[in-house]
mmCIF file of C-alpha atoms in Angstrom:
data_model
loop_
_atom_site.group_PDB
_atom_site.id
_atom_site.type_symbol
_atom_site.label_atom_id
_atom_site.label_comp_id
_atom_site.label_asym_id
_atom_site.label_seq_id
_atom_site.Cartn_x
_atom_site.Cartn_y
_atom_site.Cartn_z
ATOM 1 C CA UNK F 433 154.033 -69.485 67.058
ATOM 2 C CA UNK F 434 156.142 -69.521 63.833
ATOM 3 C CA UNK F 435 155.019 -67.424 61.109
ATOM 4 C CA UNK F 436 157.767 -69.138 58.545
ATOM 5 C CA UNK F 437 155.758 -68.884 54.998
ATOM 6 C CA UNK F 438 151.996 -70.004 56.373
ATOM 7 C CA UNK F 439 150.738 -66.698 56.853
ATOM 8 C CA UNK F 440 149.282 -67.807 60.133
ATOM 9 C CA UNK F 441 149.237 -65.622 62.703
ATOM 10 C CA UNK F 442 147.665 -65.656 66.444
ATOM 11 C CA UNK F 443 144.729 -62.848 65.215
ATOM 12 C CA UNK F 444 143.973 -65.825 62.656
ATOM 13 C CA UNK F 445 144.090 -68.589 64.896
ATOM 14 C CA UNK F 446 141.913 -66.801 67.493
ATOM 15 C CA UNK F 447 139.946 -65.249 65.233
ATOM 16 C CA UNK F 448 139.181 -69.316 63.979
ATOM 17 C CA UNK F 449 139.749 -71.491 67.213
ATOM 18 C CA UNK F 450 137.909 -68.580 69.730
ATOM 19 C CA UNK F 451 133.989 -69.661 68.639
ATOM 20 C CA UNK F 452 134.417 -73.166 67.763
ATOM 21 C CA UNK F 453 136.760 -73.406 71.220
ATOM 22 C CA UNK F 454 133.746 -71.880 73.654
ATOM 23 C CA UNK F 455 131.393 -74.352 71.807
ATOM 24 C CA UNK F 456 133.537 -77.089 72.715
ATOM 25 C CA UNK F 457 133.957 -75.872 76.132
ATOM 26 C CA UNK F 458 130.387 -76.301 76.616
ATOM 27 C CA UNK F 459 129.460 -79.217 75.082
ATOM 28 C CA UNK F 460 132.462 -81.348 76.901
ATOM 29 C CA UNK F 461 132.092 -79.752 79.925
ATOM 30 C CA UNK F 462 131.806 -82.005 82.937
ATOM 31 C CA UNK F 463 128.373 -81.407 83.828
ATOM 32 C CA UNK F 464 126.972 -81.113 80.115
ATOM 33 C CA UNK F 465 128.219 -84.159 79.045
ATOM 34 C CA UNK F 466 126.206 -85.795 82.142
ATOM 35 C CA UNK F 467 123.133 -84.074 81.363
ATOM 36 C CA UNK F 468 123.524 -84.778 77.739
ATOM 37 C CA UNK F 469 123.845 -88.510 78.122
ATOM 38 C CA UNK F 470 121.138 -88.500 80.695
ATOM 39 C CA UNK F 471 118.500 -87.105 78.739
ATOM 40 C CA UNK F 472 118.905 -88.944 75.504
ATOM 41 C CA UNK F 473 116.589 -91.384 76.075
ATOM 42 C CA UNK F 474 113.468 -88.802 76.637
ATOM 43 C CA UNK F 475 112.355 -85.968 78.482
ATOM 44 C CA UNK F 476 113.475 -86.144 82.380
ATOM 45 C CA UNK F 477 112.686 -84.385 84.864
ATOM 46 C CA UNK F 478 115.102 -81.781 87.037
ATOM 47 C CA UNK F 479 115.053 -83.941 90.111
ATOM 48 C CA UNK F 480 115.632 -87.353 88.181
ATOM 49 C CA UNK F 481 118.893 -85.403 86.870
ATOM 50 C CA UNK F 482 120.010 -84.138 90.373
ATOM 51 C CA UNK F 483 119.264 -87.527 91.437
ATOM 52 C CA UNK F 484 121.097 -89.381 88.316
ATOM 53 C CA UNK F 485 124.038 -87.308 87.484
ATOM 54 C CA UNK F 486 126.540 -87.934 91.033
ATOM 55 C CA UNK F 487 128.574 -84.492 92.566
ATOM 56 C CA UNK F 488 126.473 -81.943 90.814
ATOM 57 C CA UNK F 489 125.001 -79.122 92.871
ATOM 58 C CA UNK F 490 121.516 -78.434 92.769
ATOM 59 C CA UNK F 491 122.667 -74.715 91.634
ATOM 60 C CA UNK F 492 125.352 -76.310 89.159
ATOM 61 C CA UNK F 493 122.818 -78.260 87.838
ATOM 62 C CA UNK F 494 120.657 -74.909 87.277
ATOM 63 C CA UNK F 495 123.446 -73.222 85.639
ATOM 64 C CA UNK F 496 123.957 -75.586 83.157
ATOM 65 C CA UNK F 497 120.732 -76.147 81.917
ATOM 66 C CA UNK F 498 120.131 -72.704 81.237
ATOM 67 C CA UNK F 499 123.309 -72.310 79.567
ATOM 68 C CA UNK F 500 122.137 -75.645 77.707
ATOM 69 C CA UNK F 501 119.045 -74.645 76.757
ATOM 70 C CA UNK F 502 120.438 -70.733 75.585
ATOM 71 C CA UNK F 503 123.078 -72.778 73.784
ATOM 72 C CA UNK F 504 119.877 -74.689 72.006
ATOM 73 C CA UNK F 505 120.924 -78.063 72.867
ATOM 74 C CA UNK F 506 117.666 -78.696 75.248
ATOM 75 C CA UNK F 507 114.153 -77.552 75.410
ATOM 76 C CA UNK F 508 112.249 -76.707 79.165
ATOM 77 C CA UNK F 509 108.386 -77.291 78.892
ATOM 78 C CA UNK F 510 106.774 -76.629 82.182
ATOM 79 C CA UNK F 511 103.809 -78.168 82.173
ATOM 80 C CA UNK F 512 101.130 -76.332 84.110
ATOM 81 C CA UNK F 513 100.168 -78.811 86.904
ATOM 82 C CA UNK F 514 100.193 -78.220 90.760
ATOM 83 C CA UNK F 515 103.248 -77.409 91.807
ATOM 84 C CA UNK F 516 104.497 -76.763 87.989
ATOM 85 C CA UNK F 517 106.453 -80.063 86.499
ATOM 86 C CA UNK F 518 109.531 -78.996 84.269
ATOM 87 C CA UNK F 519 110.734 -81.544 82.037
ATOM 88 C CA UNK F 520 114.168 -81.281 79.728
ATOM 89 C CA UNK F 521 114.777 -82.695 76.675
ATOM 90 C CA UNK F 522 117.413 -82.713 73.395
ATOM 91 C CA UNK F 523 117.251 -80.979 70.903
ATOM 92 C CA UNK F 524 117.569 -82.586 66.957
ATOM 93 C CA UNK F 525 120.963 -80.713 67.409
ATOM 94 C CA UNK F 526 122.083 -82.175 70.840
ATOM 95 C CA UNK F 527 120.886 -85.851 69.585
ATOM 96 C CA UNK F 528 123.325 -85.278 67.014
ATOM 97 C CA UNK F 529 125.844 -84.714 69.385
ATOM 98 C CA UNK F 530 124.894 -87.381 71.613
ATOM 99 C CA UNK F 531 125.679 -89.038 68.597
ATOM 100 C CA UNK F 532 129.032 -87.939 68.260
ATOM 101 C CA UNK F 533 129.512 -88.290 72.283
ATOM 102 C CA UNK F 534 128.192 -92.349 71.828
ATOM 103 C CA UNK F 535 131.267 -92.441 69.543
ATOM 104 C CA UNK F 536 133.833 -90.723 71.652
ATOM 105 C CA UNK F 537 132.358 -93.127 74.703
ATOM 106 C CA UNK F 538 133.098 -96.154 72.666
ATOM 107 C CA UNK F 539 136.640 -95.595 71.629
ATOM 108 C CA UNK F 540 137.373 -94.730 74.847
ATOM 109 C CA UNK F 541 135.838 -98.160 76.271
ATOM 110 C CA UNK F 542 137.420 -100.044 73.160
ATOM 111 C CA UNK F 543 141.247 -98.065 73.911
ATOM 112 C CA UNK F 544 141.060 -97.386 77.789
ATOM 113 C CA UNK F 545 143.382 -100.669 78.222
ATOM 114 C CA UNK F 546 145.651 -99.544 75.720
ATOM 115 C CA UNK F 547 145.650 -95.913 76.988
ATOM 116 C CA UNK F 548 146.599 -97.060 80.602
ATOM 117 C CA UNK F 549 148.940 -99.511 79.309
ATOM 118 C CA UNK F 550 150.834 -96.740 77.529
ATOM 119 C CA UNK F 551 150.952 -94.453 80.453
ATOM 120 C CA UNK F 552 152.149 -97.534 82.954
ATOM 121 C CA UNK F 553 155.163 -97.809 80.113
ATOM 122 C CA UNK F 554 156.039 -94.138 80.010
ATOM 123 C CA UNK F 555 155.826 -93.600 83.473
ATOM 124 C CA UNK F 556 158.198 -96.133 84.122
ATOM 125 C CA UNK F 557 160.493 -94.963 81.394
ATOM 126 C CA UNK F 558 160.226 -90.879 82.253
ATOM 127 C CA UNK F 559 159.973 -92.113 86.322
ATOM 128 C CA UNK F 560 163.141 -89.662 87.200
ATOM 129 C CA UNK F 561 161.171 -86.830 84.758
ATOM 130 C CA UNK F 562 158.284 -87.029 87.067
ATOM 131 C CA UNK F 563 159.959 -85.945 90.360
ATOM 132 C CA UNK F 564 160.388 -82.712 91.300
ATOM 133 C CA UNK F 565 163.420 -81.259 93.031
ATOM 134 C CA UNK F 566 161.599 -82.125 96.155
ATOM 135 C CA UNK F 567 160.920 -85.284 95.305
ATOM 136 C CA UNK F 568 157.792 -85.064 94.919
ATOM 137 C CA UNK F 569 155.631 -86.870 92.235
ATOM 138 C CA UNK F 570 153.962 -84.013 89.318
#
């Protein structure tokens, strides 16, 4: 990193970019995201999130919840019925994020043509970049 008259140095950036960068590593993980979009609509239930949310492991689904709910993005009630029913739902804070996450989801829809359009063009232009020396593809 260049240190040419900004006064920036990598104890600032980290000091900055460290707390906001786990928060963000959270939020847009894999499996948040899921969960996130999933329970927008209302509470849900832990099964109807292990059933909805495809590939997740019924202990990966654990972990993130709790570190979702520690984070303060959802809320666990367990309602005291026979056996116990646990429902999950957002936040005011995650809602805002889902938000924010609606808005991501629709550029992404609106620019995925474009986006694989511009990789088809570079690919073809940087096609000799994107061999190895054993000829295999990166």
């Amino acid at each position: 990193m260049s240190r040419r008259n900004t006064g920036v140095t990598p104890q600032v950036v980290n000091a900055h970019a460290c707390p906001v960068r786990e928060v963000l590593d959270r939020v847009a993980g894999k499996w948040s995201v899921q969960i996130l979009v999933a329970a927008a609509h209302g509470p849900i239930r832990f099964t109807e999130l292990e059933r909805g949310i495809e590939g997740i492991s019924r202990r990966m689904l654990t972990l993130t919840l709790r570190n979702l709910e520690r984070d303060g993005l959802v809320t666990r009630t367990v309602h005291p019925t026979v056996p116990p029913r646990v429902e999950y739902e957002l936040t005011p804070v995650a809602r805002e994020l889902h938000e924010t996450l609606q808005r991501l989801t629709d550029w992404a829809e609106r620019n995925r043509t474009y986006v694989a359009e511009s990789r088809a063009t570079y690919d073809e232009r940087h096609a000799p970049d994107l061999v190895d020396g054993g000829g295999a593809r990166r």
